[in-house]
PDB file of C-alpha atoms in Angstrom:
ATOM      1  CA  MET A  27    -101.213 -42.099-220.751  1.00 75.00           C
ATOM      2  CA  SER A  28    -102.363 -42.890-217.269  1.00 88.00           C
ATOM      3  CA  VAL A  29    -105.950 -42.575-216.073  1.00 86.00           C
ATOM      4  CA  GLN A  30    -104.911 -39.658-213.847  1.00 88.00           C
ATOM      5  CA  GLU A  31    -103.317 -37.793-216.776  1.00 90.00           C
ATOM      6  CA  ARG A  32    -106.420 -38.335-218.896  1.00 88.00           C
ATOM      7  CA  LYS A  33    -108.671 -37.022-216.113  1.00 88.00           C
ATOM      8  CA  GLU A  34    -106.464 -33.962-215.666  1.00 91.00           C
ATOM      9  CA  ARG A  35    -106.521 -33.301-219.402  1.00 93.00           C
ATOM     10  CA  GLU A  36    -110.320 -33.648-219.492  1.00 92.00           C
ATOM     11  CA  ARG A  37    -110.673 -31.342-216.488  1.00 93.00           C
ATOM     12  CA  ALA A  38    -108.475 -28.690-218.132  1.00 93.00           C
ATOM     13  CA  SER A  39    -110.484 -29.022-221.330  1.00 95.00           C
ATOM     14  CA  ARG A  40    -113.785 -28.530-219.446  1.00 94.00           C
ATOM     15  CA  GLU A  41    -112.361 -25.489-217.695  1.00 95.00           C
ATOM     16  CA  ARG A  42    -111.291 -23.939-221.022  1.00 96.00           C
ATOM     17  CA  LEU A  43    -114.769 -24.661-222.387  1.00 96.00           C
ATOM     18  CA  ILE A  44    -116.435 -22.936-219.420  1.00 96.00           C
ATOM     19  CA  VAL A  45    -114.241 -19.851-219.772  1.00 97.00           C
ATOM     20  CA  ALA A  46    -114.665 -19.673-223.557  1.00 97.00           C
ATOM     21  CA  THR A  47    -118.430 -20.084-223.278  1.00 97.00           C
ATOM     22  CA  ALA A  48    -118.705 -17.431-220.563  1.00 97.00           C
ATOM     23  CA  ARG A  49    -116.640 -15.054-222.642  1.00 97.00           C
ATOM     24  CA  GLU A  50    -118.678 -15.706-225.776  1.00 97.00           C
ATOM     25  CA  LEU A  51    -121.971 -15.230-223.931  1.00 97.00           C
ATOM     26  CA  ALA A  52    -120.722 -12.040-222.264  1.00 98.00           C
ATOM     27  CA  GLU A  53    -119.514 -10.605-225.585  1.00 96.00           C
ATOM     28  CA  GLN A  54    -122.864 -11.395-227.220  1.00 96.00           C
ATOM     29  CA  GLN A  55    -125.297 -10.475-224.447  1.00 96.00           C
ATOM     30  CA  GLY A  56    -123.343  -8.813-221.637  1.00 96.00           C
ATOM     31  CA  TRP A  57    -122.174 -10.141-218.293  1.00 97.00           C
ATOM     32  CA  ASP A  58    -125.687 -10.102-216.814  1.00 96.00           C
ATOM     33  CA  ALA A  59    -126.543 -12.934-219.201  1.00 96.00           C
ATOM     34  CA  VAL A  60    -123.739 -15.101-217.809  1.00 97.00           C
ATOM     35  CA  THR A  61    -125.206 -17.317-215.107  1.00 95.00           C
ATOM     36  CA  THR A  62    -124.032 -20.692-213.903  1.00 93.00           C
ATOM     37  CA  ARG A  63    -127.339 -22.222-214.996  1.00 94.00           C
ATOM     38  CA  ARG A  64    -127.035 -20.807-218.489  1.00 95.00           C
ATOM     39  CA  LEU A  65    -123.389 -21.837-218.761  1.00 95.00           C
ATOM     40  CA  ALA A  66    -124.197 -25.366-217.626  1.00 94.00           C
ATOM     41  CA  GLU A  67    -126.886 -25.585-220.306  1.00 95.00           C
ATOM     42  CA  ARG A  68    -124.589 -24.274-223.031  1.00 95.00           C
ATOM     43  CA  ILE A  69    -121.669 -26.554-222.232  1.00 93.00           C
ATOM     44  CA  GLU A  70    -123.995 -29.485-221.587  1.00 93.00           C
ATOM     45  CA  TYR A  71    -122.684 -30.269-218.122  1.00 92.00           C
ATOM     46  CA  SER A  72    -124.523 -30.059-214.828  1.00 91.00           C
ATOM     47  CA  GLN A  73    -124.151 -27.079-212.528  1.00 92.00           C
ATOM     48  CA  PRO A  74    -122.284 -29.218-209.962  1.00 93.00           C
ATOM     49  CA  VAL A  75    -119.663 -29.978-212.633  1.00 91.00           C
ATOM     50  CA  LEU A  76    -119.338 -26.264-213.308  1.00 92.00           C
ATOM     51  CA  TYR A  77    -119.004 -25.595-209.574  1.00 94.00           C
ATOM     52  CA  SER A  78    -116.271 -28.221-209.366  1.00 93.00           C
ATOM     53  CA  HIS A  79    -114.185 -25.841-211.516  1.00 94.00           C
ATOM     54  CA  PHE A  80    -115.335 -22.420-210.310  1.00 95.00           C
ATOM     55  CA  ARG A  81    -117.086 -21.410-207.105  1.00 94.00           C
ATOM     56  CA  GLY A  82    -119.272 -18.984-209.002  1.00 94.00           C
ATOM     57  CA  LYS A  83    -119.537 -16.212-211.530  1.00 96.00           C
ATOM     58  CA  ARG A  84    -116.891 -14.093-209.796  1.00 97.00           C
ATOM     59  CA  GLU A  85    -114.217 -16.742-210.374  1.00 97.00           C
ATOM     60  CA  ILE A  86    -115.347 -17.172-213.976  1.00 97.00           C
ATOM     61  CA  ILE A  87    -114.987 -13.421-214.514  1.00 98.00           C
ATOM     62  CA  GLY A  88    -111.509 -13.669-212.998  1.00 98.00           C
ATOM     63  CA  ALA A  89    -110.560 -16.495-215.352  1.00 98.00           C
ATOM     64  CA  VAL A  90    -111.778 -14.491-218.359  1.00 98.00           C
ATOM     65  CA  ALA A  91    -109.803 -11.487-217.079  1.00 98.00           C
ATOM     66  CA  LEU A  92    -106.591 -13.513-216.772  1.00 98.00           C
ATOM     67  CA  GLU A  93    -107.007 -14.913-220.259  1.00 97.00           C
ATOM     68  CA  GLY A  94    -107.720 -11.418-221.560  1.00 98.00           C
ATOM     69  CA  ALA A  95    -104.687  -9.947-219.803  1.00 98.00           C
ATOM     70  CA  ALA A  96    -102.443 -12.451-221.563  1.00 98.00           C
ATOM     71  CA  GLU A  97    -104.025 -11.581-224.916  1.00 98.00           C
ATOM     72  CA  MET A  98    -103.711  -7.864-224.242  1.00 98.00           C
ATOM     73  CA  ALA A  99    -100.027  -8.210-223.315  1.00 98.00           C
ATOM     74  CA  GLY A 100     -99.383 -10.042-226.567  1.00 98.00           C
ATOM     75  CA  ALA A 101    -101.236  -7.439-228.631  1.00 98.00           C
ATOM     76  CA  LEU A 102     -99.393  -4.553-226.951  1.00 98.00           C
ATOM     77  CA  ARG A 103     -95.978  -6.144-227.448  1.00 98.00           C
ATOM     78  CA  ALA A 104     -96.715  -7.027-231.066  1.00 98.00           C
ATOM     79  CA  ALA A 105     -97.860  -3.491-231.842  1.00 98.00           C
ATOM     80  CA  ALA A 106     -94.880  -1.842-230.165  1.00 97.00           C
ATOM     81  CA  SER A 107     -92.320  -4.201-231.677  1.00 97.00           C
ATOM     82  CA  GLY A 108     -93.647  -3.506-235.157  1.00 95.00           C
ATOM     83  CA  ALA A 109     -93.001   0.243-234.903  1.00 96.00           C
ATOM     84  CA  ASP A 110     -89.768   2.166-235.484  1.00 95.00           C
ATOM     85  CA  GLY A 111     -88.813   4.921-233.085  1.00 93.00           C
ATOM     86  CA  ARG A 112     -90.041   5.849-229.628  1.00 93.00           C
ATOM     87  CA  ARG A 113     -92.977   7.984-230.747  1.00 94.00           C
ATOM     88  CA  ALA A 114     -94.170   5.340-233.185  1.00 95.00           C
ATOM     89  CA  ARG A 115     -93.891   2.622-230.505  1.00 97.00           C
ATOM     90  CA  VAL A 116     -95.912   4.651-227.996  1.00 97.00           C
ATOM     91  CA  ALA A 117     -98.551   5.525-230.606  1.00 97.00           C
ATOM     92  CA  ALA A 118     -98.767   1.880-231.739  1.00 97.00           C
ATOM     93  CA  LEU A 119     -99.098   0.706-228.133  1.00 98.00           C
ATOM     94  CA  ALA A 120    -101.859   3.259-227.450  1.00 97.00           C
ATOM     95  CA  HIS A 121    -103.751   2.267-230.606  1.00 97.00           C
ATOM     96  CA  ALA A 122    -103.414  -1.428-229.745  1.00 98.00           C
ATOM     97  CA  TYR A 123    -104.744  -0.831-226.223  1.00 98.00           C
ATOM     98  CA  LEU A 124    -107.795   1.069-227.460  1.00 98.00           C
ATOM     99  CA  GLU A 125    -108.423  -1.459-230.231  1.00 98.00           C
ATOM    100  CA  PHE A 126    -108.280  -4.310-227.723  1.00 98.00           C
ATOM    101  CA  ALA A 127    -110.806  -2.538-225.480  1.00 98.00           C
ATOM    102  CA  GLU A 128    -113.111  -1.882-228.442  1.00 97.00           C
ATOM    103  CA  ARG A 129    -112.917  -5.399-229.917  1.00 97.00           C
ATOM    104  CA  ASN A 130    -113.277  -7.187-226.563  1.00 97.00           C
ATOM    105  CA  PRO A 131    -115.699  -5.182-224.411  1.00 97.00           C
ATOM    106  CA  ALA A 132    -116.691  -8.069-222.136  1.00 97.00           C
ATOM    107  CA  VAL A 133    -113.071  -9.058-221.570  1.00 98.00           C
ATOM    108  CA  TYR A 134    -112.169  -5.422-220.920  1.00 98.00           C
ATOM    109  CA  ASP A 135    -114.994  -5.228-218.378  1.00 98.00           C
ATOM    110  CA  ALA A 136    -113.779  -8.442-216.731  1.00 98.00           C
ATOM    111  CA  LEU A 137    -110.300  -6.940-216.479  1.00 97.00           C
ATOM    112  CA  PHE A 138    -111.129  -3.455-215.270  1.00 97.00           C
ATOM    113  CA  GLN A 139    -114.786  -2.989-214.349  1.00 96.00           C
ATOM    114  CA  LEU A 140    -116.073  -6.172-212.722  1.00 97.00           C
ATOM    115  CA  ASP A 141    -115.060  -7.972-209.558  1.00 97.00           C
ATOM    116  CA  GLY A 142    -113.213 -11.094-210.619  1.00 97.00           C
ATOM    117  CA  GLY A 143    -111.609 -11.527-207.220  1.00 96.00           C
ATOM    118  CA  LEU A 144    -108.181 -10.588-208.574  1.00 97.00           C
ATOM    119  CA  ALA A 145    -105.617  -8.449-206.784  1.00 94.00           C
ATOM    120  CA  PHE A 146    -104.131  -5.549-208.717  1.00 93.00           C
ATOM    121  CA  ALA A 147    -100.889  -3.763-207.839  1.00 90.00           C
ATOM    122  CA  GLN A 148    -100.170  -6.082-204.902  1.00 93.00           C
ATOM    123  CA  GLU A 149     -97.778  -8.881-204.046  1.00 92.00           C
ATOM    124  CA  ASP A 150    -100.371 -11.535-204.905  1.00 95.00           C
ATOM    125  CA  THR A 151    -101.323 -10.024-208.257  1.00 97.00           C
ATOM    126  CA  PRO A 152    -101.591 -12.913-210.746  1.00 97.00           C
ATOM    127  CA  GLU A 153     -98.793 -13.143-213.307  1.00 98.00           C
ATOM    128  CA  PRO A 154    -100.955 -12.413-216.393  1.00 98.00           C
ATOM    129  CA  LEU A 155    -101.986  -9.073-214.856  1.00 98.00           C
ATOM    130  CA  LYS A 156     -98.387  -8.242-213.969  1.00 97.00           C
ATOM    131  CA  ASP A 157     -97.340  -9.162-217.496  1.00 98.00           C
ATOM    132  CA  ALA A 158     -99.983  -6.911-219.079  1.00 98.00           C
ATOM    133  CA  PHE A 159     -98.652  -4.013-217.022  1.00 98.00           C
ATOM    134  CA  ALA A 160     -95.092  -4.997-217.957  1.00 98.00           C
ATOM    135  CA  ALA A 161     -96.089  -4.863-221.630  1.00 98.00           C
ATOM    136  CA  LEU A 162     -97.111  -1.234-221.102  1.00 98.00           C
ATOM    137  CA  LEU A 163     -94.024  -0.444-219.027  1.00 98.00           C
ATOM    138  CA  GLU A 164     -91.593  -1.834-221.616  1.00 97.00           C
ATOM    139  CA  THR A 165     -92.582   0.852-224.096  1.00 96.00           C
ATOM    140  CA  LEU A 166     -93.748   3.655-221.837  1.00 96.00           C
ATOM    141  CA  GLY A 167     -90.750   3.423-219.525  1.00 95.00           C
ATOM    142  CA  GLU A 168     -88.622   4.646-222.445  1.00 93.00           C
ATOM    143  CA  VAL A 169     -90.523   7.936-222.599  1.00 94.00           C
ATOM    144  CA  ALA A 170     -91.164   8.701-218.939  1.00 94.00           C
ATOM    145  CA  GLY A 171     -88.465  11.341-218.665  1.00 90.00           C
ATOM    146  CA  GLU A 172     -85.410  11.467-216.428  1.00 90.00           C
ATOM    147  CA  ALA A 173     -87.052  12.724-213.247  1.00 91.00           C
ATOM    148  CA  VAL A 174     -90.100  10.446-213.460  1.00 94.00           C
ATOM    149  CA  HIS A 175     -90.352   6.889-212.176  1.00 96.00           C
ATOM    150  CA  PRO A 176     -91.189   4.699-215.212  1.00 97.00           C
ATOM    151  CA  ALA A 177     -93.876   2.679-213.385  1.00 96.00           C
ATOM    152  CA  LEU A 178     -95.570   5.848-212.140  1.00 96.00           C
ATOM    153  CA  PHE A 179     -95.564   7.306-215.649  1.00 96.00           C
ATOM    154  CA  THR A 180     -96.944   4.030-217.013  1.00 97.00           C
ATOM    155  CA  GLU A 181     -99.786   4.119-214.476  1.00 97.00           C
ATOM    156  CA  LEU A 182    -100.654   7.676-215.520  1.00 96.00           C
ATOM    157  CA  PHE A 183    -100.542   6.913-219.242  1.00 97.00           C
ATOM    158  CA  TRP A 184    -102.542   3.704-218.704  1.00 97.00           C
ATOM    159  CA  SER A 185    -105.130   5.691-216.717  1.00 97.00           C
ATOM    160  CA  ALA A 186    -105.500   8.097-219.624  1.00 97.00           C
ATOM    161  CA  LEU A 187    -105.910   5.197-222.085  1.00 97.00           C
ATOM    162  CA  HIS A 188    -108.459   3.562-219.803  1.00 98.00           C
ATOM    163  CA  GLY A 189    -110.373   6.833-219.579  1.00 97.00           C
ATOM    164  CA  LEU A 190    -110.403   7.176-223.357  1.00 97.00           C
ATOM    165  CA  ALA A 191    -111.531   3.565-223.797  1.00 97.00           C
ATOM    166  CA  THR A 192    -114.286   3.860-221.200  1.00 97.00           C
ATOM    167  CA  LEU A 193    -115.593   7.267-222.245  1.00 97.00           C
ATOM    168  CA  THR A 194    -115.522   6.371-225.944  1.00 96.00           C
ATOM    169  CA  ARG A 195    -117.431   3.152-225.345  1.00 95.00           C
ATOM    170  CA  ALA A 196    -120.027   5.002-223.272  1.00 95.00           C
ATOM    171  CA  GLY A 197    -120.543   7.489-226.123  1.00 95.00           C
ATOM    172  CA  ARG A 198    -119.244  10.387-224.006  1.00 97.00           C
ATOM    173  CA  LEU A 199    -116.602  11.457-226.551  1.00 96.00           C
ATOM    174  CA  LEU A 200    -117.154  12.452-230.171  1.00 93.00           C
ATOM    175  CA  PRO A 201    -115.839   9.706-232.473  1.00 90.00           C
ATOM    176  CA  GLU A 202    -114.311  12.178-234.933  1.00 93.00           C
ATOM    177  CA  GLY A 203    -111.857  13.436-232.296  1.00 94.00           C
ATOM    178  CA  ALA A 204    -110.398  10.031-231.434  1.00 94.00           C
ATOM    179  CA  GLU A 205    -107.193  10.352-233.460  1.00 95.00           C
ATOM    180  CA  GLN A 206    -106.478  13.899-232.267  1.00 96.00           C
ATOM    181  CA  ARG A 207    -107.009  12.871-228.623  1.00 96.00           C
ATOM    182  CA  LEU A 208    -104.570  10.020-229.006  1.00 94.00           C
ATOM    183  CA  ASP A 209    -101.994  12.221-230.758  1.00 94.00           C
ATOM    184  CA  LEU A 210    -102.330  14.788-227.987  1.00 94.00           C
ATOM    185  CA  LEU A 211    -101.876  12.133-225.313  1.00 95.00           C
ATOM    186  CA  VAL A 212     -98.733  10.786-226.938  1.00 93.00           C
ATOM    187  CA  GLU A 213     -97.237  14.229-227.681  1.00 91.00           C
ATOM    188  CA  ARG A 214     -97.987  15.878-224.340  1.00 90.00           C
ATOM    189  CA  LEU A 215     -97.307  13.047-221.896  1.00 85.00           C
ATOM    190  CA  ALA A 216     -94.389  11.231-223.458  1.00 83.00           C
ATOM    191  CA  VAL A 217     -90.856  12.642-223.569  1.00 81.00           C
ATOM    192  CA  LEU A 218     -90.033  11.881-227.167  1.00 68.00           C
TER     193      LEU A 218
END
């Protein structure tokens, strides 16, 4: 291995460490606790080293969001592929989405609440974000109905899931109605 390859490997390893540490700190204490100074202390590198990877917290949030989008896409596809029938696939996808949001609140915030400097629904949208949407579209496109554009239906269904995830997390919805809300969403929006 050449010196250049070793340096590139070490750089990539440091970058993964920064992202993992930021994510861990955000999940434990919230995004306000994630500062470049605190990250530098935790990873035992200087702040200039951290800044050689990311220009600031915004880019770190973006990196966590991209990592999270890839994880979400995998979870959605796994859930849908493990279900038989259109209704079961949609229900499994919806459950997986809400479970991901509940289990990974800081990642969910990085994806959908915080400014990570990422473009959504544009030409320059990063591939992991496009793939997460594609994971929704693959299942939801099947149930959009004949006169409805599959991507438009997917956006609407995703918006409803996001609303459920956000309102549930904020304690605005009664926990005992969660299953009925999800059943209603699947039954009333999807053409099954």
